PDB file of C-alpha atoms in Angstrom:
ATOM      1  CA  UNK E 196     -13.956 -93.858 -46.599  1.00 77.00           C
ATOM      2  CA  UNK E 197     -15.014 -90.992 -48.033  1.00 88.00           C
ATOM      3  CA  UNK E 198     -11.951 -88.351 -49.222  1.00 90.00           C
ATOM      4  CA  UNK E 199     -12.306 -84.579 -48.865  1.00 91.00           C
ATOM      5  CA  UNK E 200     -12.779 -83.982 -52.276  1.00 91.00           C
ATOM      6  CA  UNK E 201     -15.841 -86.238 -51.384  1.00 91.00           C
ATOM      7  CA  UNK E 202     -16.787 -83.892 -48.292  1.00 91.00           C
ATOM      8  CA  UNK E 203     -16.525 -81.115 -50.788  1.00 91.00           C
ATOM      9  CA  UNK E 204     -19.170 -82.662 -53.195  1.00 91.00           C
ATOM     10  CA  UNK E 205     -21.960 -83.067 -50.371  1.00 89.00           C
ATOM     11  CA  UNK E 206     -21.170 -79.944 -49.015  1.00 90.00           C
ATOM     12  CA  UNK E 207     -22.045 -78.081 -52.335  1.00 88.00           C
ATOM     13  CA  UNK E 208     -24.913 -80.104 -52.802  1.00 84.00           C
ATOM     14  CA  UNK E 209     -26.608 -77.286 -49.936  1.00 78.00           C
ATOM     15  CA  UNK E 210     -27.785 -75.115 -52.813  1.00 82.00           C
ATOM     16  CA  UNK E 211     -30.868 -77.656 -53.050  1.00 86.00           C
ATOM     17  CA  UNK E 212     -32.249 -77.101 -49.308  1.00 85.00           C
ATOM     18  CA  UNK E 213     -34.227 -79.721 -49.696  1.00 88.00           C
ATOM     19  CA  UNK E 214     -32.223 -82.746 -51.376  1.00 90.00           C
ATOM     20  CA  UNK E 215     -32.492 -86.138 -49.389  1.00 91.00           C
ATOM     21  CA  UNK E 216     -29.753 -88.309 -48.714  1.00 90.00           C
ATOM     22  CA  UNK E 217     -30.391 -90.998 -50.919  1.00 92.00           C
ATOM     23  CA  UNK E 218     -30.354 -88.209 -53.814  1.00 93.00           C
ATOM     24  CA  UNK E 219     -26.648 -87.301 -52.316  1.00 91.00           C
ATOM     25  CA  UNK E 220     -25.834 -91.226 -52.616  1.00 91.00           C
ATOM     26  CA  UNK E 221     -26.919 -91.243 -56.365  1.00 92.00           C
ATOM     27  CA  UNK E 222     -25.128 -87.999 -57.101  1.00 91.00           C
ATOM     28  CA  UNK E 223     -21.898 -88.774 -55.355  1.00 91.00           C
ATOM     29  CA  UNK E 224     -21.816 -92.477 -56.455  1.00 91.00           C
ATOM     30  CA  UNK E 225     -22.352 -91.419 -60.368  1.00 91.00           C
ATOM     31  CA  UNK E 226     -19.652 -88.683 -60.262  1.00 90.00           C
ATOM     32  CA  UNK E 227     -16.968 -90.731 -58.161  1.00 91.00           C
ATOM     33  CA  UNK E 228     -18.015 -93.934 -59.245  1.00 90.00           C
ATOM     34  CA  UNK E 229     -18.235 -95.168 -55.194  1.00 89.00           C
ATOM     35  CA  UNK E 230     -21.094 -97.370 -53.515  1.00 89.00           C
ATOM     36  CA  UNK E 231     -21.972 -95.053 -50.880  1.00 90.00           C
ATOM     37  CA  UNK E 232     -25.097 -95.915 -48.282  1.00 92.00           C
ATOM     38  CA  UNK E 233     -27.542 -93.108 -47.096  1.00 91.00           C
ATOM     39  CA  UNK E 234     -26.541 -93.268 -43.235  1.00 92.00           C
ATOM     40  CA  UNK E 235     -23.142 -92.685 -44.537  1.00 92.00           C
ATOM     41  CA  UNK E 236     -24.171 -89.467 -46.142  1.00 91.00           C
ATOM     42  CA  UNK E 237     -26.320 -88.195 -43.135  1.00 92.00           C
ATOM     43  CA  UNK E 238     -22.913 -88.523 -41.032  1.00 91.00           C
ATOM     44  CA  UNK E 239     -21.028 -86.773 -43.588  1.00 91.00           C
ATOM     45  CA  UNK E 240     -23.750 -83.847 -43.420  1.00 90.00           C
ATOM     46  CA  UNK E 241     -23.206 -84.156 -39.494  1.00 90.00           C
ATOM     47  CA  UNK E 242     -19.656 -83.550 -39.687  1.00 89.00           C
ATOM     48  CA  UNK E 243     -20.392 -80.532 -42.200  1.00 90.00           C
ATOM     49  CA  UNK E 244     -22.275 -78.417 -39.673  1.00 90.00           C
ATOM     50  CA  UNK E 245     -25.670 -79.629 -41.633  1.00 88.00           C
ATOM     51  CA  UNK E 246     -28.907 -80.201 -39.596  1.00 86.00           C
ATOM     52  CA  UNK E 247     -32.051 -81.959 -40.671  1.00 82.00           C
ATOM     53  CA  UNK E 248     -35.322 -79.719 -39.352  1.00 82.00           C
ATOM     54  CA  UNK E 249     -38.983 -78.907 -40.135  1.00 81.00           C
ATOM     55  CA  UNK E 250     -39.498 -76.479 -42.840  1.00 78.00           C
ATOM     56  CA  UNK E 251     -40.279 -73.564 -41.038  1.00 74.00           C
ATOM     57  CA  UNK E 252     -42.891 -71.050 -43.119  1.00 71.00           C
ATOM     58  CA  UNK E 253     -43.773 -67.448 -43.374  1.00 74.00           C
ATOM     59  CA  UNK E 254     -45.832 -64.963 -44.721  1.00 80.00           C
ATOM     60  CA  UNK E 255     -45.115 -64.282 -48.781  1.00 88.00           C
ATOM     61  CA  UNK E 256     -43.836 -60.694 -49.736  1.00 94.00           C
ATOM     62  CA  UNK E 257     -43.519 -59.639 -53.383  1.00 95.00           C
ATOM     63  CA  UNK E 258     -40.998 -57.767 -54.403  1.00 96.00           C
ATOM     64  CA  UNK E 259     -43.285 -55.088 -55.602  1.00 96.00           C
ATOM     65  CA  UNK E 260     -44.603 -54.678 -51.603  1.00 96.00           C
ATOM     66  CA  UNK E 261     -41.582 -55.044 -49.717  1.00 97.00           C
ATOM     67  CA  UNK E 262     -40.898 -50.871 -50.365  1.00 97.00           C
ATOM     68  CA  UNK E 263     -44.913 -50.153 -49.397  1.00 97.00           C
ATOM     69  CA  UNK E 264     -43.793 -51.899 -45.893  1.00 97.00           C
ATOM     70  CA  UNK E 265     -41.269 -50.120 -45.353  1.00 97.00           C
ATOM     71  CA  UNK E 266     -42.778 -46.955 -46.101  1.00 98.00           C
ATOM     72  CA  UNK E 267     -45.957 -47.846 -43.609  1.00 97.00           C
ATOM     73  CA  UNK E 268     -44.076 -48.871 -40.997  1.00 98.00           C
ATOM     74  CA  UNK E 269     -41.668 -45.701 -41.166  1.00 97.00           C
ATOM     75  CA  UNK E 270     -44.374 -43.650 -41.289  1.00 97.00           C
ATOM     76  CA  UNK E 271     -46.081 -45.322 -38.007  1.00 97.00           C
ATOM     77  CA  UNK E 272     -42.696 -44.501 -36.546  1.00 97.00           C
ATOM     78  CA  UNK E 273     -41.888 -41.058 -37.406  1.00 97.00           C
ATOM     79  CA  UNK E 274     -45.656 -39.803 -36.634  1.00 97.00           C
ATOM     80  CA  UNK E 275     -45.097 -41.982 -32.985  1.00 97.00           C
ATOM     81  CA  UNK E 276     -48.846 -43.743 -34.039  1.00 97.00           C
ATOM     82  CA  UNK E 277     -50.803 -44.929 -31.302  1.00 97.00           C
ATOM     83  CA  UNK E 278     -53.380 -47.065 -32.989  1.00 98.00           C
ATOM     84  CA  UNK E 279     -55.876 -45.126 -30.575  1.00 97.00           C
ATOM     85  CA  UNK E 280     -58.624 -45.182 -32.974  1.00 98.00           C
ATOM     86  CA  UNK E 281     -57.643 -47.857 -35.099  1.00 98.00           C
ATOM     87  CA  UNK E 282     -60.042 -50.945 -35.720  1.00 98.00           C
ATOM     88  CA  UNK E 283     -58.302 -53.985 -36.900  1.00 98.00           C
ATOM     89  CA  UNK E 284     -60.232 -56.512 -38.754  1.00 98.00           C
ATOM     90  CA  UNK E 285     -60.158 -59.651 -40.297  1.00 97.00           C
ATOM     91  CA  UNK E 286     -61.972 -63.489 -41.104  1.00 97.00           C
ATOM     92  CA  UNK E 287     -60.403 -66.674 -40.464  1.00 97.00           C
ATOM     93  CA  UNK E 288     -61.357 -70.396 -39.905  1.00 96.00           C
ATOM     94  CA  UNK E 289     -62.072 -72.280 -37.239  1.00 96.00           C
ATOM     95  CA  UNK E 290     -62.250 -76.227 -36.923  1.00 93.00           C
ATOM     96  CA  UNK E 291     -63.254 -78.964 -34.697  1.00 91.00           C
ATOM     97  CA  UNK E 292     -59.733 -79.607 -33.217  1.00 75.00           C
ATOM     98  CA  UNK E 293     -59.841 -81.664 -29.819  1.00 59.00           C
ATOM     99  CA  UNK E 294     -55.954 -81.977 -29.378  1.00 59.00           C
ATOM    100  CA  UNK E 295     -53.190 -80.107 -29.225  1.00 59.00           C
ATOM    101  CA  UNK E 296     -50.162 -80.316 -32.805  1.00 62.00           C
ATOM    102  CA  UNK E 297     -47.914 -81.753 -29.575  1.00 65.00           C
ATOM    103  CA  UNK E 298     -48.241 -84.297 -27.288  1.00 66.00           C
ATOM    104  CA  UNK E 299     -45.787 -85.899 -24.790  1.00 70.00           C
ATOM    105  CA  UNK E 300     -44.809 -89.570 -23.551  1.00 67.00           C
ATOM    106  CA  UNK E 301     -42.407 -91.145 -21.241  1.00 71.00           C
ATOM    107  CA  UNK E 302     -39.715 -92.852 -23.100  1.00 75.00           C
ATOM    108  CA  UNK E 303     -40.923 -96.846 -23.222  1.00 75.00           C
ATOM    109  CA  UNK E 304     -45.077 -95.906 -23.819  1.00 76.00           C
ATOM    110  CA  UNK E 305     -46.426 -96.308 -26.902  1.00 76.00           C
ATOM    111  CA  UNK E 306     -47.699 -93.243 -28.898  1.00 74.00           C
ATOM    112  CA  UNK E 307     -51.434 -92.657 -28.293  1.00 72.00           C
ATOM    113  CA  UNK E 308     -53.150 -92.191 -31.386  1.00 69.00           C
ATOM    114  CA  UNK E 309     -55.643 -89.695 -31.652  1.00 66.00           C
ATOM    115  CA  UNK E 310     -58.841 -90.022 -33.934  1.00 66.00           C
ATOM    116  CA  UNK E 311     -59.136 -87.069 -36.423  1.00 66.00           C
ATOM    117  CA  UNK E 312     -62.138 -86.698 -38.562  1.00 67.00           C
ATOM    118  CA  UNK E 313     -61.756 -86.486 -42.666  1.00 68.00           C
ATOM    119  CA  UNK E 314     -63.798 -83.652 -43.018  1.00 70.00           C
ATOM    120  CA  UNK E 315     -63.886 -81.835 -39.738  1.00 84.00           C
ATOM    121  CA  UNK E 316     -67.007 -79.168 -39.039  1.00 89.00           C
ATOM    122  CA  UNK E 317     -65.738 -75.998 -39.550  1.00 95.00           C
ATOM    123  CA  UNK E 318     -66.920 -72.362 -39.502  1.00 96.00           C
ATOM    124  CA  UNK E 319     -65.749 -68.735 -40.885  1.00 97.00           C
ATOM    125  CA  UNK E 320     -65.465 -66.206 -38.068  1.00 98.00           C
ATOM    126  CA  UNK E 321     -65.876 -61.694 -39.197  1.00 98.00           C
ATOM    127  CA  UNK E 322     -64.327 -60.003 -36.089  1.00 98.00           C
ATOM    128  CA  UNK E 323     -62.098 -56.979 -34.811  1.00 98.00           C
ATOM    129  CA  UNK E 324     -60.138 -55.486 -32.004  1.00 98.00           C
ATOM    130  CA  UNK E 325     -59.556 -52.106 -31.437  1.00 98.00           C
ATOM    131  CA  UNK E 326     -58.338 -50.285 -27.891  1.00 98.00           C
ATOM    132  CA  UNK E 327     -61.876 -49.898 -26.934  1.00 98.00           C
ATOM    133  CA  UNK E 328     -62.221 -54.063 -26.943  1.00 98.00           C
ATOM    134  CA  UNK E 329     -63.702 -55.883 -29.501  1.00 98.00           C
ATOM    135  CA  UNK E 330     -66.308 -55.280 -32.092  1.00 98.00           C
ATOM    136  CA  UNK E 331     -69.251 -58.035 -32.241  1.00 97.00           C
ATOM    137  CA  UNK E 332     -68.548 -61.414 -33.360  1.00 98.00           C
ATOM    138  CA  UNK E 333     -69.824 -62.959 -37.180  1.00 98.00           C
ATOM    139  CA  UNK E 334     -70.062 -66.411 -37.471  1.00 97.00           C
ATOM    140  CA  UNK E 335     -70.966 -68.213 -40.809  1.00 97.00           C
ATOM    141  CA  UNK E 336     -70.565 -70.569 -43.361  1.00 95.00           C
ATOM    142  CA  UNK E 337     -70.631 -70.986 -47.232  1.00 92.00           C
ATOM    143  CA  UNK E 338     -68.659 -68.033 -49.198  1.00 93.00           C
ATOM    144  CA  UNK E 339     -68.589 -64.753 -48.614  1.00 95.00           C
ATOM    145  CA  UNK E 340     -68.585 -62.253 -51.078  1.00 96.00           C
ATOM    146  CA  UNK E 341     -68.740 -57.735 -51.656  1.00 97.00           C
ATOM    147  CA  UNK E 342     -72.456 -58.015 -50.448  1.00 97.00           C
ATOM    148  CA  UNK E 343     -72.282 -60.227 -47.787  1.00 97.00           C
ATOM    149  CA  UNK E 344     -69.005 -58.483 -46.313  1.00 98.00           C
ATOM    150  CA  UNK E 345     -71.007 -55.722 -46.167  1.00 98.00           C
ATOM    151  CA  UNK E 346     -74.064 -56.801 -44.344  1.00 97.00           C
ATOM    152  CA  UNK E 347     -71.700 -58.333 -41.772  1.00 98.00           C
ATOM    153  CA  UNK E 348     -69.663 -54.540 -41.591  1.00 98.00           C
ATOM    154  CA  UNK E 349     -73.646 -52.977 -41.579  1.00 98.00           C
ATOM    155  CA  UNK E 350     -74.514 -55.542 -38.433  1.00 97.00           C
ATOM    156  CA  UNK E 351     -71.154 -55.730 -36.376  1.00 97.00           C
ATOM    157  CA  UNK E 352     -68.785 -52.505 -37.630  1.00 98.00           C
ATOM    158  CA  UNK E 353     -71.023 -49.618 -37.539  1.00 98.00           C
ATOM    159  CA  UNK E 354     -72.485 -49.556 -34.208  1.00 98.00           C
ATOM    160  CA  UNK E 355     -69.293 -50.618 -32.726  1.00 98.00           C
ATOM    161  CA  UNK E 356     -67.718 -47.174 -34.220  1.00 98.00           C
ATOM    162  CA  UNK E 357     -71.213 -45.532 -33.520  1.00 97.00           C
ATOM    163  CA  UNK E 358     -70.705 -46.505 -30.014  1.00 97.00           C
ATOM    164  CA  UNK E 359     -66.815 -46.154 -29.196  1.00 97.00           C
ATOM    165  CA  UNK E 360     -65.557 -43.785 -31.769  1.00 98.00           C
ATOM    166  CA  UNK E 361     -68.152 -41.305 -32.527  1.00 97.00           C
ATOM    167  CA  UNK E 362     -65.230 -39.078 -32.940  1.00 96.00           C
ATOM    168  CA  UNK E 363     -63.400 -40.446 -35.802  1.00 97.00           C
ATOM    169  CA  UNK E 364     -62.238 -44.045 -36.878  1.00 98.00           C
ATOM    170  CA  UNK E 365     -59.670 -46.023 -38.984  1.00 98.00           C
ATOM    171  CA  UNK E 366     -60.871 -49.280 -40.852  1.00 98.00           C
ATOM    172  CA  UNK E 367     -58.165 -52.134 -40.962  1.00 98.00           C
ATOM    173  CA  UNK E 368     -58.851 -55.193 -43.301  1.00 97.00           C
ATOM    174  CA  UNK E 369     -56.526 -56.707 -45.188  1.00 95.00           C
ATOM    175  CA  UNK E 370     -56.928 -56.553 -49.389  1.00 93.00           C
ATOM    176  CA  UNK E 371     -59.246 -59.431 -50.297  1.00 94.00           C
ATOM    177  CA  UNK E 372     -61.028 -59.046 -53.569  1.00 95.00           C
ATOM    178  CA  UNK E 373     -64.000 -58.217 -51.787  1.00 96.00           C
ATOM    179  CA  UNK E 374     -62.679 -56.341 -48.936  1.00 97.00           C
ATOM    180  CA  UNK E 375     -61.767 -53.587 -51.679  1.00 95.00           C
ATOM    181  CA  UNK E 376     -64.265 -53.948 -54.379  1.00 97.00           C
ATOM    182  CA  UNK E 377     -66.081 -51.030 -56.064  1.00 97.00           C
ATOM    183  CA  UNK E 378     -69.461 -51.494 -54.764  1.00 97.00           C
ATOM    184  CA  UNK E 379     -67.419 -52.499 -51.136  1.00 97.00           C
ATOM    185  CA  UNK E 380     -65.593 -48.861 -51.253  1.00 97.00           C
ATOM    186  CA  UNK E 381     -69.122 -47.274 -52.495  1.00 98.00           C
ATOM    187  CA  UNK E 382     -70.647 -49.134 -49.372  1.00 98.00           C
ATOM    188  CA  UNK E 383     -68.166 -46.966 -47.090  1.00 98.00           C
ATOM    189  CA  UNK E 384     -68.204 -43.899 -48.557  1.00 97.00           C
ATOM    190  CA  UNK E 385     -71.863 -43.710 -48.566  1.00 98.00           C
ATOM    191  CA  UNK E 386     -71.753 -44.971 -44.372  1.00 98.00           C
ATOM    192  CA  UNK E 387     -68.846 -43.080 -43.637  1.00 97.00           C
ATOM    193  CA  UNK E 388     -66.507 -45.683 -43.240  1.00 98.00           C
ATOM    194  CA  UNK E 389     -62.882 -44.283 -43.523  1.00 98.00           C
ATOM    195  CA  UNK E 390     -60.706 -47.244 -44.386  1.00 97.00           C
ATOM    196  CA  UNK E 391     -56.758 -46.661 -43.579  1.00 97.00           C
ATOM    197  CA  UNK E 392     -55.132 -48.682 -46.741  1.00 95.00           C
ATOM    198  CA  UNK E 393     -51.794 -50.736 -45.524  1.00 95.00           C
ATOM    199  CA  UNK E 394     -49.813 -52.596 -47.488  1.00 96.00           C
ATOM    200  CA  UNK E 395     -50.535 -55.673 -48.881  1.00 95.00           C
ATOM    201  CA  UNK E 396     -49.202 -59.330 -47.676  1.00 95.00           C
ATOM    202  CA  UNK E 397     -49.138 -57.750 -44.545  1.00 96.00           C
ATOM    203  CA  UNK E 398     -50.574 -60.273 -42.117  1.00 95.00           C
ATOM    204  CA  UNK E 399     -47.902 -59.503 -39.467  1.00 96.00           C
ATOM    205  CA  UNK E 400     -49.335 -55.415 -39.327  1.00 97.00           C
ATOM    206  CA  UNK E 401     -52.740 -56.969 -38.458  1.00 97.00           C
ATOM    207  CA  UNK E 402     -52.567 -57.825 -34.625  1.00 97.00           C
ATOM    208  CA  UNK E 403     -56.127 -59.785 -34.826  1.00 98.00           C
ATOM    209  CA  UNK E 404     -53.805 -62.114 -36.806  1.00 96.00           C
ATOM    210  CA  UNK E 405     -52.592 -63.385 -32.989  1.00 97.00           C
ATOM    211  CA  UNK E 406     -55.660 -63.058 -31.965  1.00 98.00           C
ATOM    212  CA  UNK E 407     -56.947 -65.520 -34.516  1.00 97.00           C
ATOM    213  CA  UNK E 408     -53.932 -67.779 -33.494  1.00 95.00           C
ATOM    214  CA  UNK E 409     -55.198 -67.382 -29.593  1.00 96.00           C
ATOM    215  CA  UNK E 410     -58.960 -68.221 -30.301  1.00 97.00           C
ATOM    216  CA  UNK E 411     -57.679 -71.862 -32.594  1.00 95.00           C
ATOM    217  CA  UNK E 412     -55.303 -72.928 -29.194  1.00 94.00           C
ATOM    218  CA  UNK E 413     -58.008 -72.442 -27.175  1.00 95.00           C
ATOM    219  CA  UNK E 414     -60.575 -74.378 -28.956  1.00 94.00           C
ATOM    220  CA  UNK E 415     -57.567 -77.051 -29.286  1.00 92.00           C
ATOM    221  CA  UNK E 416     -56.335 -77.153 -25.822  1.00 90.00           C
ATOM    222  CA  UNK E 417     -59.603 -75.598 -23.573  1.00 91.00           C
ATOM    223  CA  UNK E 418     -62.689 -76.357 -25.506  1.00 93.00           C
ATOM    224  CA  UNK E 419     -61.624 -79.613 -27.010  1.00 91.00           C
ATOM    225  CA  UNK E 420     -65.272 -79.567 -28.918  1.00 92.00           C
ATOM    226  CA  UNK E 421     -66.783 -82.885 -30.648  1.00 89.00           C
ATOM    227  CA  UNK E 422     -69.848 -81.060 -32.202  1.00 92.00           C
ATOM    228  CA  UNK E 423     -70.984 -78.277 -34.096  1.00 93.00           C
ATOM    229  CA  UNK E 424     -72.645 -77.113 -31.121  1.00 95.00           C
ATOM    230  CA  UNK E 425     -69.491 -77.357 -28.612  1.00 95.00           C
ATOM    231  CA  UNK E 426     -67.352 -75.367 -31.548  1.00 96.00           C
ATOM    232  CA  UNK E 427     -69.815 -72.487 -31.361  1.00 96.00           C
ATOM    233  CA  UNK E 428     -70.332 -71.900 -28.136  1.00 97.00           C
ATOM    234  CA  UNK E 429     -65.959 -72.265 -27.883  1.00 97.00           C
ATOM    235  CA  UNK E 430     -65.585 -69.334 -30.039  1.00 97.00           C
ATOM    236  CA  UNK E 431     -68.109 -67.250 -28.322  1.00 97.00           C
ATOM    237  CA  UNK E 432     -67.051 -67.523 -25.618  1.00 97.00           C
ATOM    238  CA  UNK E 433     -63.555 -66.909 -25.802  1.00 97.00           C
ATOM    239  CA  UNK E 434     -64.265 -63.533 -27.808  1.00 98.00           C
ATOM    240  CA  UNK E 435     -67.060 -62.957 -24.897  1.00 97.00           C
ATOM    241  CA  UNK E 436     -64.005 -62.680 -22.641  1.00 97.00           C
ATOM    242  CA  UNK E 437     -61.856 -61.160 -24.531  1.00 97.00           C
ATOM    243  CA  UNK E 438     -61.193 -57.262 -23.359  1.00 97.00           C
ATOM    244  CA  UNK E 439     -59.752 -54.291 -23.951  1.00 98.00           C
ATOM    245  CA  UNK E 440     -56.680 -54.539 -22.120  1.00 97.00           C
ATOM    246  CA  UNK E 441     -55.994 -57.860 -23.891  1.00 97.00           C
ATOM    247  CA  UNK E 442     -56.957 -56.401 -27.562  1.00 98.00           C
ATOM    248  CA  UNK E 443     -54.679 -53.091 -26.168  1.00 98.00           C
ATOM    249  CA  UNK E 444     -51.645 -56.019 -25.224  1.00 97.00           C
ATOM    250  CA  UNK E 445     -52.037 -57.263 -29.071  1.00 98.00           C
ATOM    251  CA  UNK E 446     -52.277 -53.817 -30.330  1.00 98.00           C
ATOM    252  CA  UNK E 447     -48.803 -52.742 -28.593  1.00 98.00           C
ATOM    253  CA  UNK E 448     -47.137 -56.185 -30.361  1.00 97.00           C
ATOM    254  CA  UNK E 449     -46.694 -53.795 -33.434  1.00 97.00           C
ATOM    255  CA  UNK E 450     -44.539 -51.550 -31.333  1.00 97.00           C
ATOM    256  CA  UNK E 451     -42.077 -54.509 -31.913  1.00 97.00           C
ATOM    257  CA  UNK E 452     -43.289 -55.412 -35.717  1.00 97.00           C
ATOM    258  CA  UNK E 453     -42.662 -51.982 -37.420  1.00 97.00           C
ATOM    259  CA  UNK E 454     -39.055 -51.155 -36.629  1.00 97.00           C
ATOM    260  CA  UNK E 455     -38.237 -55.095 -37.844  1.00 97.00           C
ATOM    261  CA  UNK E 456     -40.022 -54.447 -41.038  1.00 97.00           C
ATOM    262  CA  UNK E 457     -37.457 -51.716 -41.533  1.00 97.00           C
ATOM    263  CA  UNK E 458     -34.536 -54.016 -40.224  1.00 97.00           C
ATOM    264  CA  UNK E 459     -35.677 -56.715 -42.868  1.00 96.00           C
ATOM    265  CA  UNK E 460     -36.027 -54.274 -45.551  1.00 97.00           C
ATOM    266  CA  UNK E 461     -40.037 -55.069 -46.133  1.00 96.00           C
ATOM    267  CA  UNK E 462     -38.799 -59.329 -45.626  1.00 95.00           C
ATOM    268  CA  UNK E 463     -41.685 -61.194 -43.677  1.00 92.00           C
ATOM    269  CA  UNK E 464     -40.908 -60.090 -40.126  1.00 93.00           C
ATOM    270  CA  UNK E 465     -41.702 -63.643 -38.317  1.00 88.00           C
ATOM    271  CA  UNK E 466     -44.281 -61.722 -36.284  1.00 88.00           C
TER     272      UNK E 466
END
C-alpha cells in the first residue's frame, strides 16, 4: 500500500509533464526501496487529480515578439481597424488525404484500417483573402524562392489590387526569408506594393491561416482524392467557391484574436 509520503513523491514528480509511469515505478522503488507495478502508479496519479491526454500544440512565440503582439494588436484596437483594404496572404500544403484524423465504430466492430500512402502527392498552394473575396489561386511544386514569389505576386496580387483596390491596399504575408528579402521589398516598391509589416510568429493574426485549415478538411472529408488529378481540381474548386462574405466571416475572427493577444500578454492565443 502505498503511504502518503509515497503520494507525495508521485505527486512532485508533475514537474516532468511528460514522465511515464514505469519511470514513476523506477523512481519511487529506488528512493523507498518498494516493488511498485505501473497500474499501481496510474491509480495513484488518478487519485491525485492527474489525467493522461494528447499533447495539445501551438504556435511558438519568442520572447523577443511577444511585446510586438501586443503592440499590433493594441494598435488594431485603439484605431477600431476594419481590415477594409487589407489583403491577407499566405502558402501552405496540400496532400492526398482521403479520410478524415477521426473515425467512429460501434463498440464490438473491429477498427477499419485505412490504406495511407508513404509518400503521398502533394502540392504548394500562393493564395489570399481580402473583403473583396479572394485573390487568384497559385498552385505549384518544387521550392519557391525571392524570384519565384514574385512572379506568383506579378500573376495573382497585382491585378487583384488593380481590380478591387485601385484606391489603396495593405499587403499581409507572414516573414519568410523570401517574403522579405531585398530584391522581394525592391520588387514592391518599384510595383507599388505597400506591405503592412505585423509581427512575427504570428500565424493566429493571419485569418487565411483558417482558411488553409478549411480547404485541407475539405479535401479530407468532401473530395476524398486518389490522384494528382482529383487533388487539383479539389483545391480549385473549393477556392472557386469561396466568397466574399465567407473571406469577410474569417476576416471578423480577429475581432476575437486581438483583445486575447493582449489578455495573454503576446502568449500564442489558441486562435
Amino acid at each position: 500500500m502505498l503511504q502518503e509520503v509515497h503520494l507525495e513523491f508521485i505527486d512532485e514528480t508533475r514537474n516532468d509533464r511528460e514522465i511515464s509511469a514505469r519511470e514513476v515505478a523506477k523512481l519511487l522503488t529506488e528512493r523507498f526501496h518498494i516493488p511498485v507495478s505501473e497500474t499501481t502508479i496510474k491509480r495513484a496519479r488518478q487519485r491525485l487529480g492527474w489525467k493522461h491526454s494528447p499533447t495539445q500544440y501551438c504556435q511558438m512565440v519568442r520572447e523577443a515578439n511577444k511585446p510586438k503582439r501586443v503592440n499590433y494588436a493594441l494598435e488594431c484596437i485603439i484605431n477600431r481597424e476594419t481590415f477594409d483594404n487589407v489583403i491577407f496572404t499566405d502558402e501552405t500544403t496540400v496532400k492526398i488525404q482521403s479520410s478524415t484524423r477521426y473515425s467512429f465504430r460501434k463498440e464490438g466492430e473491429e477498427t477499419q484500417a485505412k490504406g495511407k500512402p508513404k509518400h503521398p502527392y502533394q502540392v504548394h498552394v500562393w493564395g489570399g483573402i481580402s473583403r473583396q473575396g479572394p485573390t487568384g489561386l497559385y498552385i505549384f511544386t518544387g521550392i519557391m524562392d525571392s524570384v519565384f514569389y514574385q512572379e506568383i505576386l506579378n500573376e495573382q496580387l497585382l491585378p487583384f489590387i488593380q481590380e478591387k483596390y485601385p484606391n489603396g491596399h495593405r499587403l499581409v504575408q507572414d516573414n519568410d526569408p523570401k517574403h522579405v528579402s531585398r530584391s522581394t521589398k525592391q520588387w514592391m516598391q518599384d510595383n507599388n506594393v505597400n506591405h503592412w509589416v505585423t509581427p512575427p510568429e504570428s500565424p493566429d493574426l493571419n485569418p487565411i491561416e483558417n482558411i488553409w485549415a478549411a480547404l485541407k478538411f475539405h479535401i479530407r472529408r468532401r473530395v476524398k482524392p486518389s490522384n494528382q488529378q482529383e487533388l487539383l481540381d479539389g483545391i480549385q474548386e473549393y477556392w472557386n467557391n469561396l466568397s466574399a462574405e465567407t473571406c469577410c466571416s474569417y476576416i471578423n475572427h480577429l475581432y476575437k484574436v486581438l483583445p486575447k493577444v493582449l489578455d495573454v500578454d503576446g502568449n500564442a492565443t489558441g486562435y
